[in-house]
PDB file of C-alpha atoms in Angstrom:
ATOM      1  CA  UNK A 179     -90.774 106.238  47.667  1.00  0.00           C
ATOM      2  CA  UNK A 180     -88.268 107.319  50.582  1.00  0.00           C
ATOM      3  CA  UNK A 181     -89.581 110.666  52.066  1.00  0.00           C
ATOM      4  CA  UNK A 182     -87.084 113.042  53.187  1.00  0.00           C
ATOM      5  CA  UNK A 183     -87.141 116.910  53.867  1.00  0.00           C
ATOM      6  CA  UNK A 184     -85.922 118.141  50.546  1.00  0.00           C
ATOM      7  CA  UNK A 185     -88.324 115.956  48.971  1.00  0.00           C
ATOM      8  CA  UNK A 186     -91.197 117.736  50.883  1.00  0.00           C
ATOM      9  CA  UNK A 187     -89.650 120.909  50.575  1.00  0.00           C
ATOM     10  CA  UNK A 188     -89.649 120.547  46.699  1.00  0.00           C
ATOM     11  CA  UNK A 189     -93.574 121.450  47.313  1.00  0.00           C
ATOM     12  CA  UNK A 190     -92.399 124.833  49.062  1.00  0.00           C
ATOM     13  CA  UNK A 191     -90.333 127.565  47.901  1.00  0.00           C
ATOM     14  CA  UNK A 192     -87.126 127.731  49.556  1.00  0.00           C
ATOM     15  CA  UNK A 193     -87.543 128.809  53.085  1.00  0.00           C
ATOM     16  CA  UNK A 194     -90.535 127.413  53.883  1.00  0.00           C
ATOM     17  CA  UNK A 195     -89.678 125.050  56.450  1.00  0.00           C
ATOM     18  CA  UNK A 196     -92.328 124.966  58.714  1.00  0.00           C
ATOM     19  CA  UNK A 197     -94.958 122.893  56.440  1.00  0.00           C
ATOM     20  CA  UNK A 198     -92.312 120.890  55.565  1.00  0.00           C
ATOM     21  CA  UNK A 199     -91.247 119.583  58.817  1.00  0.00           C
ATOM     22  CA  UNK A 200     -95.265 119.474  60.062  1.00  0.00           C
ATOM     23  CA  UNK A 201     -95.534 117.107  56.756  1.00  0.00           C
ATOM     24  CA  UNK A 202     -92.660 115.210  57.673  1.00  0.00           C
ATOM     25  CA  UNK A 203     -93.829 114.701  61.140  1.00  0.00           C
ATOM     26  CA  UNK A 204     -97.311 113.035  59.926  1.00  0.00           C
ATOM     27  CA  UNK A 205     -95.660 110.880  57.357  1.00  0.00           C
ATOM     28  CA  UNK A 206     -93.460 109.781  60.293  1.00  0.00           C
ATOM     29  CA  UNK A 207     -96.202 108.963  62.497  1.00  0.00           C
ATOM     30  CA  UNK A 208     -97.758 107.072  59.323  1.00  0.00           C
ATOM     31  CA  UNK A 209     -94.533 105.006  59.211  1.00  0.00           C
ATOM     32  CA  UNK A 210     -94.630 104.326  62.806  1.00  0.00           C
ATOM     33  CA  UNK A 211     -98.153 103.575  63.453  1.00  0.00           C
ATOM     34  CA  UNK A 212    -100.108 102.665  60.297  1.00  0.00           C
ATOM     35  CA  UNK A 213     -99.565  98.893  59.414  1.00  0.00           C
ATOM     36  CA  UNK A 214     -98.674  98.903  55.837  1.00  0.00           C
ATOM     37  CA  UNK A 215     -96.839 102.168  55.934  1.00  0.00           C
ATOM     38  CA  UNK A 216     -98.091 103.634  52.673  1.00  0.00           C
ATOM     39  CA  UNK A 217     -99.608 107.145  52.440  1.00  0.00           C
ATOM     40  CA  UNK A 218    -100.742 109.861  50.177  1.00  0.00           C
ATOM     41  CA  UNK A 219     -98.805 113.233  50.478  1.00  0.00           C
ATOM     42  CA  UNK A 220    -100.222 115.905  48.518  1.00  0.00           C
ATOM     43  CA  UNK A 221     -98.846 119.853  48.541  1.00  0.00           C
ATOM     44  CA  UNK A 222    -101.514 121.806  47.517  1.00  0.00           C
ATOM     45  CA  UNK A 223    -100.811 125.399  46.707  1.00  0.00           C
ATOM     46  CA  UNK A 224    -103.311 127.960  47.701  1.00  0.00           C
ATOM     47  CA  UNK A 225    -103.264 131.751  47.493  1.00  0.00           C
ATOM     48  CA  UNK A 226    -101.273 133.365  50.058  1.00  0.00           C
ATOM     49  CA  UNK A 227    -100.584 129.428  51.885  1.00  0.00           C
ATOM     50  CA  UNK A 228    -100.425 126.214  51.253  1.00  0.00           C
ATOM     51  CA  UNK A 229    -102.487 123.216  52.024  1.00  0.00           C
ATOM     52  CA  UNK A 230    -101.130 119.890  52.890  1.00  0.00           C
ATOM     53  CA  UNK A 231    -102.737 116.722  53.003  1.00  0.00           C
ATOM     54  CA  UNK A 232    -101.569 113.071  54.327  1.00  0.00           C
ATOM     55  CA  UNK A 233    -103.913 110.029  53.611  1.00  0.00           C
ATOM     56  CA  UNK A 234    -103.498 106.617  54.958  1.00  0.00           C
ATOM     57  CA  UNK A 235    -105.061 103.363  55.304  1.00  0.00           C
ATOM     58  CA  UNK A 236    -105.865 103.143  59.386  1.00  0.00           C
ATOM     59  CA  UNK A 237    -109.192 104.338  60.145  1.00  0.00           C
ATOM     60  CA  UNK A 238    -107.649 105.197  63.605  1.00  0.00           C
ATOM     61  CA  UNK A 239    -107.937 108.688  64.328  1.00  0.00           C
ATOM     62  CA  UNK A 240    -105.057 110.793  65.902  1.00  0.00           C
ATOM     63  CA  UNK A 241    -105.776 111.771  69.554  1.00  0.00           C
ATOM     64  CA  UNK A 242    -103.779 113.816  71.856  1.00  0.00           C
ATOM     65  CA  UNK A 243    -102.910 112.011  75.207  1.00  0.00           C
ATOM     66  CA  UNK A 244    -104.480 113.499  77.923  1.00  0.00           C
ATOM     67  CA  UNK A 245    -102.094 112.094  80.382  1.00  0.00           C
ATOM     68  CA  UNK A 246     -98.891 112.681  78.705  1.00  0.00           C
ATOM     69  CA  UNK A 247     -95.988 113.349  81.565  1.00  0.00           C
ATOM     70  CA  UNK A 248     -93.229 115.974  80.766  1.00  0.00           C
ATOM     71  CA  UNK A 249     -90.857 113.313  80.554  1.00  0.00           C
ATOM     72  CA  UNK A 250     -92.446 111.375  77.953  1.00  0.00           C
ATOM     73  CA  UNK A 251     -90.660 111.070  74.338  1.00  0.00           C
ATOM     74  CA  UNK A 252     -93.537 110.969  72.369  1.00  0.00           C
ATOM     75  CA  UNK A 253     -97.078 111.977  71.976  1.00  0.00           C
ATOM     76  CA  UNK A 254     -96.843 115.312  71.045  1.00  0.00           C
ATOM     77  CA  UNK A 255     -97.061 115.192  67.282  1.00  0.00           C
ATOM     78  CA  UNK A 256    -100.654 116.880  67.613  1.00  0.00           C
ATOM     79  CA  UNK A 257     -99.767 119.565  69.701  1.00  0.00           C
ATOM     80  CA  UNK A 258     -96.511 120.900  67.146  1.00  0.00           C
ATOM     81  CA  UNK A 259     -99.510 120.667  64.298  1.00  0.00           C
ATOM     82  CA  UNK A 260    -101.402 122.713  66.406  1.00  0.00           C
ATOM     83  CA  UNK A 261     -98.706 125.055  67.222  1.00  0.00           C
ATOM     84  CA  UNK A 262     -97.304 126.046  63.979  1.00  0.00           C
ATOM     85  CA  UNK A 263     -99.833 125.572  61.488  1.00  0.00           C
ATOM     86  CA  UNK A 264    -103.292 128.039  60.966  1.00  0.00           C
ATOM     87  CA  UNK A 265    -105.709 125.441  60.754  1.00  0.00           C
ATOM     88  CA  UNK A 266    -105.848 121.644  60.812  1.00  0.00           C
ATOM     89  CA  UNK A 267    -107.907 118.611  60.790  1.00  0.00           C
ATOM     90  CA  UNK A 268    -108.571 114.768  60.253  1.00  0.00           C
ATOM     91  CA  UNK A 269    -111.257 113.655  57.921  1.00  0.00           C
ATOM     92  CA  UNK A 270    -111.995 109.633  58.021  1.00  0.00           C
ATOM     93  CA  UNK A 271    -112.536 108.128  54.576  1.00  0.00           C
ATOM     94  CA  UNK A 272    -115.581 105.719  55.196  1.00  0.00           C
ATOM     95  CA  UNK A 273    -113.381 102.874  57.104  1.00  0.00           C
ATOM     96  CA  UNK A 274    -110.937 103.039  54.444  1.00  0.00           C
ATOM     97  CA  UNK A 275    -108.576 105.352  56.406  1.00  0.00           C
ATOM     98  CA  UNK A 276    -108.337 108.939  57.030  1.00  0.00           C
ATOM     99  CA  UNK A 277    -106.514 112.583  55.421  1.00  0.00           C
ATOM    100  CA  UNK A 278    -104.818 114.504  57.942  1.00  0.00           C
ATOM    101  CA  UNK A 279    -104.614 118.126  56.736  1.00  0.00           C
ATOM    102  CA  UNK A 280    -103.461 121.470  57.549  1.00  0.00           C
ATOM    103  CA  UNK A 281    -102.727 124.626  55.947  1.00  0.00           C
ATOM    104  CA  UNK A 282    -100.229 127.245  56.774  1.00  0.00           C
ATOM    105  CA  UNK A 283    -100.883 130.960  55.512  1.00  0.00           C
ATOM    106  CA  UNK A 284     -98.086 132.891  53.980  1.00  0.00           C
ATOM    107  CA  UNK A 285     -96.337 129.736  53.660  1.00  0.00           C
ATOM    108  CA  UNK A 286     -94.450 130.368  50.329  1.00  0.00           C
ATOM    109  CA  UNK A 287     -95.236 128.311  47.166  1.00  0.00           C
ATOM    110  CA  UNK A 288     -94.104 128.083  43.819  1.00  0.00           C
ATOM    111  CA  UNK A 289     -94.726 130.350  41.702  1.00  0.00           C
ATOM    112  CA  UNK A 290     -97.802 129.682  39.048  1.00  0.00           C
TER     113      UNK A 290
END
């Protein structure tokens, strides 16, 4: 499946662009950094918000570069996630990959 902004937004109310943009950024990192480029994207409606989980097969955990120069063209993905989500984290899956997740309170969700 090809993931587009529209594909991701289908899991959100129209206008909930920020969670969709963050999910796309995480999926783009999977394509760039995970050898088989495969992942599972899960959008969970919650009372008052949304939780998004992206699971991939790489055991390597993401890290914020400590020596990032202002001119660097990449390396700011986790800073973006931290700046625009209410909570986020990464859970190792016992050597079989990891799940990166984030939550946005107040992000519109589809009605039940």
